[in-house]
Coordinates of C-alpha atoms and ligand atoms in Angstrom, one line a residue:
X1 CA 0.0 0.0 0.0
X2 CA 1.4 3.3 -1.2
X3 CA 1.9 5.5 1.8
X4 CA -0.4 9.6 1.5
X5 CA 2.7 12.2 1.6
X6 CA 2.4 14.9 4.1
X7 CA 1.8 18.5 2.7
X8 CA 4.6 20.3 3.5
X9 CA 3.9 22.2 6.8
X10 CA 2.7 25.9 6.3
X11 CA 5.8 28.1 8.7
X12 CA 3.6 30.3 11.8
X13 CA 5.1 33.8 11.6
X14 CA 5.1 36.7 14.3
X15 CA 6.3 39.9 13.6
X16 CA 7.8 42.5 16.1
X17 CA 7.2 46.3 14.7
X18 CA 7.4 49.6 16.7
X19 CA 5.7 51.6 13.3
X20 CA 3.9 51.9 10.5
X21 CA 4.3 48.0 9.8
X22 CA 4.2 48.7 5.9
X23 CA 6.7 45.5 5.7
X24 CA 4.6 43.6 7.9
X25 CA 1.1 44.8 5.4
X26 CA 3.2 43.4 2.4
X27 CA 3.8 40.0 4.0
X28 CA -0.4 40.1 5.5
X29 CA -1.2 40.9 1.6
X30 CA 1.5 38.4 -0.1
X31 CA -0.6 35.3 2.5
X32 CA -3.9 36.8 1.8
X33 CA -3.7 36.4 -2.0
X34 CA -1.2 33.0 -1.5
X35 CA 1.3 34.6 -2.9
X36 CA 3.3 33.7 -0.2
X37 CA 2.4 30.4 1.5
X38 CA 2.8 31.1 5.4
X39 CA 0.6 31.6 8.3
X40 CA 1.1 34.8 10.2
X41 CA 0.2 34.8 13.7
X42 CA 0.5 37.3 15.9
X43 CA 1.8 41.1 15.7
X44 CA 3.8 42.4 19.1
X45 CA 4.7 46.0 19.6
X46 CA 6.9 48.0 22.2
X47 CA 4.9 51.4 21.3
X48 CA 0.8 50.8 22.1
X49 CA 0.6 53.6 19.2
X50 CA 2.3 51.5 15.8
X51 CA 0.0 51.7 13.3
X52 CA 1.5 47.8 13.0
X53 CA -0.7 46.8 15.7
X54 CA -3.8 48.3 13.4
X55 CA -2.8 46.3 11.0
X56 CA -2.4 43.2 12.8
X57 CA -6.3 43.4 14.2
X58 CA -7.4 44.3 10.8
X59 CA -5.7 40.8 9.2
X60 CA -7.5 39.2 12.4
X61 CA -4.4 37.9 13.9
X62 CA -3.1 38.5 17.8
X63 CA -2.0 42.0 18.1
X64 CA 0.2 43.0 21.6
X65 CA 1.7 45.8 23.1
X66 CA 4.4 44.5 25.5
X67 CA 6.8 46.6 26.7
X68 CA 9.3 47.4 29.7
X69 CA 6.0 49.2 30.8
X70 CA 3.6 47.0 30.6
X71 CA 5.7 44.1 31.7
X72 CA 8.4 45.7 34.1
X73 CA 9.0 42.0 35.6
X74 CA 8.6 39.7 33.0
X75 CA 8.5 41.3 29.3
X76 CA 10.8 38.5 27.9
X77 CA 8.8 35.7 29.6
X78 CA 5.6 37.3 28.7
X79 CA 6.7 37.7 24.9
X80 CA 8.3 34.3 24.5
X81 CA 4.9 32.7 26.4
X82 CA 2.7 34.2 23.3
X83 CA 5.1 33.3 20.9
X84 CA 4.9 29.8 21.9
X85 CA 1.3 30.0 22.5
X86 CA 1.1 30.6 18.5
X87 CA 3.7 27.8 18.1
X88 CA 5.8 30.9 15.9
X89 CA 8.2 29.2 13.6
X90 CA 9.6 32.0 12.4
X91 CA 10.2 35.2 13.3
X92 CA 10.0 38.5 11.3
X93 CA 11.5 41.8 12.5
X94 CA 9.5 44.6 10.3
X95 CA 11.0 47.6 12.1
X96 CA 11.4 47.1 15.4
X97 CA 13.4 49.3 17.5
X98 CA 14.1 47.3 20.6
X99 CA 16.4 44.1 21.2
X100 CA 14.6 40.5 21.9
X101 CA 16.0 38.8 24.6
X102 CA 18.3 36.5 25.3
X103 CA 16.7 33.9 25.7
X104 CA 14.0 34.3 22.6
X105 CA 16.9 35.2 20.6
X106 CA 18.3 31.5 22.1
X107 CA 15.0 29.5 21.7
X108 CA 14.3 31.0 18.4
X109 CA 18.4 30.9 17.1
X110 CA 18.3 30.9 13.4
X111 CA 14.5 31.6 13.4
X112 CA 14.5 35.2 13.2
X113 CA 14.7 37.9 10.5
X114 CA 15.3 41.6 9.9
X115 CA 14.8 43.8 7.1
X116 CA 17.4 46.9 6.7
X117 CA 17.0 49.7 4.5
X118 CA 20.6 49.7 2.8
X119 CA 23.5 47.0 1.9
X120 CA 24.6 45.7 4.8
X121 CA 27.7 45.3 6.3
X122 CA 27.2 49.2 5.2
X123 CA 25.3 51.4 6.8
X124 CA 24.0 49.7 9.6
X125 CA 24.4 49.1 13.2
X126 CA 23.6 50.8 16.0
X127 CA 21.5 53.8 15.6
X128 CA 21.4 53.5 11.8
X129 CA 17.5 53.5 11.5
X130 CA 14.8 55.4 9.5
X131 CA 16.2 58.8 7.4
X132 CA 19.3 58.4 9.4
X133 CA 20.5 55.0 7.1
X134 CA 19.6 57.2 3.9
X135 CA 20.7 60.3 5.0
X136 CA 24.5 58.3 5.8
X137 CA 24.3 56.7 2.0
X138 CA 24.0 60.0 0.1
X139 CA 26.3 61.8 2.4
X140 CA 29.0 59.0 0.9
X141 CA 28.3 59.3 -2.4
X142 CA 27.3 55.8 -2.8
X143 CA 26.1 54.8 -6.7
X144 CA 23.7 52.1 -5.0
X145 CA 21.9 51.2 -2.2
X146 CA 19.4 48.7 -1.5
X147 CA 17.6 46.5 1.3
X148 CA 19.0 43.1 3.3
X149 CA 17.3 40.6 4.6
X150 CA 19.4 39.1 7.3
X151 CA 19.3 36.6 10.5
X152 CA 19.6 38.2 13.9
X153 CA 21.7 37.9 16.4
X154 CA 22.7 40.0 19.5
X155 CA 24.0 42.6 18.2
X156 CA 22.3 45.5 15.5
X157 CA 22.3 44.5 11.6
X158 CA 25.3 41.8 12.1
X159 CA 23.9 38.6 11.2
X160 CA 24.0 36.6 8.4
X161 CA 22.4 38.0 5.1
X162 CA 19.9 35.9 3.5
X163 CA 19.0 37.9 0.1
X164 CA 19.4 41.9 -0.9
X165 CA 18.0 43.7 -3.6
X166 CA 20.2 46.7 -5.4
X167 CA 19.1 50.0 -6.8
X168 CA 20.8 52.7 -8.1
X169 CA 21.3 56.3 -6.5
X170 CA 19.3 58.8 -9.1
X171 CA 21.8 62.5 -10.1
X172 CA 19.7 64.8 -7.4
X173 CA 18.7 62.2 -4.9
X174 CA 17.5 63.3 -1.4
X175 CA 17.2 60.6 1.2
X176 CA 13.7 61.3 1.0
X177 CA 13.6 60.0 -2.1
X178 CA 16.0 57.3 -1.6
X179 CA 13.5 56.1 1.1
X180 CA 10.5 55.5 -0.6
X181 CA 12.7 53.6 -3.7
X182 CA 14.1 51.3 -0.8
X183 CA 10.7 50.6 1.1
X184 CA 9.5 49.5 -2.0
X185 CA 12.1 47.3 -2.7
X186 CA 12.0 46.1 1.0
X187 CA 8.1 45.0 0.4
X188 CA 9.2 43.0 -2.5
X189 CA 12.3 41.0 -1.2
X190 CA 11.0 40.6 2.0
X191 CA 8.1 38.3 0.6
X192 CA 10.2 37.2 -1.9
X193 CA 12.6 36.0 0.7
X194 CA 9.9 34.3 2.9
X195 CA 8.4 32.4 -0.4
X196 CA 12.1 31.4 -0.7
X197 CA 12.1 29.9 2.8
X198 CA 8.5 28.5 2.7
X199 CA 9.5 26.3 -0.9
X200 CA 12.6 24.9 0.8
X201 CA 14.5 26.6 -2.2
X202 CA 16.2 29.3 1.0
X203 CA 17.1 26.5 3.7
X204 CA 17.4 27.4 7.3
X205 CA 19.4 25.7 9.3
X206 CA 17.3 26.9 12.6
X207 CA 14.3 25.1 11.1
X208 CA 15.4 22.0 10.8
X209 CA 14.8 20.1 14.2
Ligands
GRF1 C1 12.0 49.6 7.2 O1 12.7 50.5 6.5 C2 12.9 48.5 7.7 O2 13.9 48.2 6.8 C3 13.4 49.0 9.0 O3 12.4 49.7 9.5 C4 11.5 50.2 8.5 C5 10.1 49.8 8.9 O4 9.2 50.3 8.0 N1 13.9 47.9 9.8 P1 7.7 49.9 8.0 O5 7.2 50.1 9.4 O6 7.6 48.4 7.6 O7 6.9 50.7 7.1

């Protein structure tokens, strides 16, 4: 008797945001429309005002705002109880401006993902965030910039790069500019990425167990 294959097993994704969560609406919109075949779970916030946690209600998935406020014993253990409440396979940094900790970073090793707005190693690291990465690319005179995708670890914008996507600097470009090319190109690689992982085609090593 021939023996029913398993489908392969759809990855659970929570997302950590402080903003606007634009990323984390591209990757809501890429599942919606199967375009990208994952199954986003939850949405958690340091700031009770990112227009991330909006969107996270809207899509009808858990939406939190824990932070060294609301939790000022137990944030870590309170964020690593939901994500294993959701069993998270994966998780997706879309702008978040804090540091997870410790021991997420340990029970999730390999698992987790970050989207910067430039070509790392450049321009990243601590306090390179927001109009500040943009502004530090055109003040070099850089020909291109660009987004990574990369896997965290403890420190800012260090960890392995999984995938980037290059543009070229425009004659007159203003970070301003600059910014809303990249963002663009973040929405795109950053599903394009996941799809990656979710075929098997991008292997983690953090999800094989
Ligand atoms: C993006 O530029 C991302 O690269 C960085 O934070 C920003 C978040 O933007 N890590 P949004 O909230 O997804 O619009």
């Amino acid at each position: 008797m021939s023996q029913m294959s398993q489908p392969p097993k759809q990855l659970k994704l929570a997302f950590f945001a402080s903003g606007n969560g634009s990323n984390l609406q591209a990757i809501l919109d890429a599942c919606a429309s199967s375009e990208l075949d994952m199954s986003p779970q939850v949405v958690i916030s340091n700031n009770s005002k990112a227009y991330a946690l909006t969107r996270g209600q809207l899509a009808g998935i858990g939406s939190h705002h824990f932070s060294s406020k609301t939790h000022p014993h137990n944030l870590d253990q309170t964020i690593l109880n939901t994500l294993l409440e959701h069993s998270v396979d994966l998780i997706v940094l879309v702008g978040y401006m804090k540091k997870l900790g410790d021991e997420i970073l340990e029970r999730f090793r390999g698992r987790v993902l970050n989207i910067h707005p430039a070509l790392l190693p450049e321009f990243g690291g601590h306090g390179m965030y927001g109009l500040k990465v943009h502004q530090a690319v055109v003040a070099a005179g850089a020909t291109h910039s660009g987004a990574t995708v990369h896997l965290v670890d403890s420190e800012y914008d260090t960890g392995p790069i999984l995938s980037q996507a290059r543009i070229p600097l425009s004659s007159g470009e203003t970070p301003e500019s600059l910014a809303a090319k990249v963002l663009a190109l973040e929405h795109r690689l950053l599903v394009e990425t996941l799809q990656k992982i979710a075929s098997g085609e991008l292997e983690l090593e953090g999800l094989k167990t």
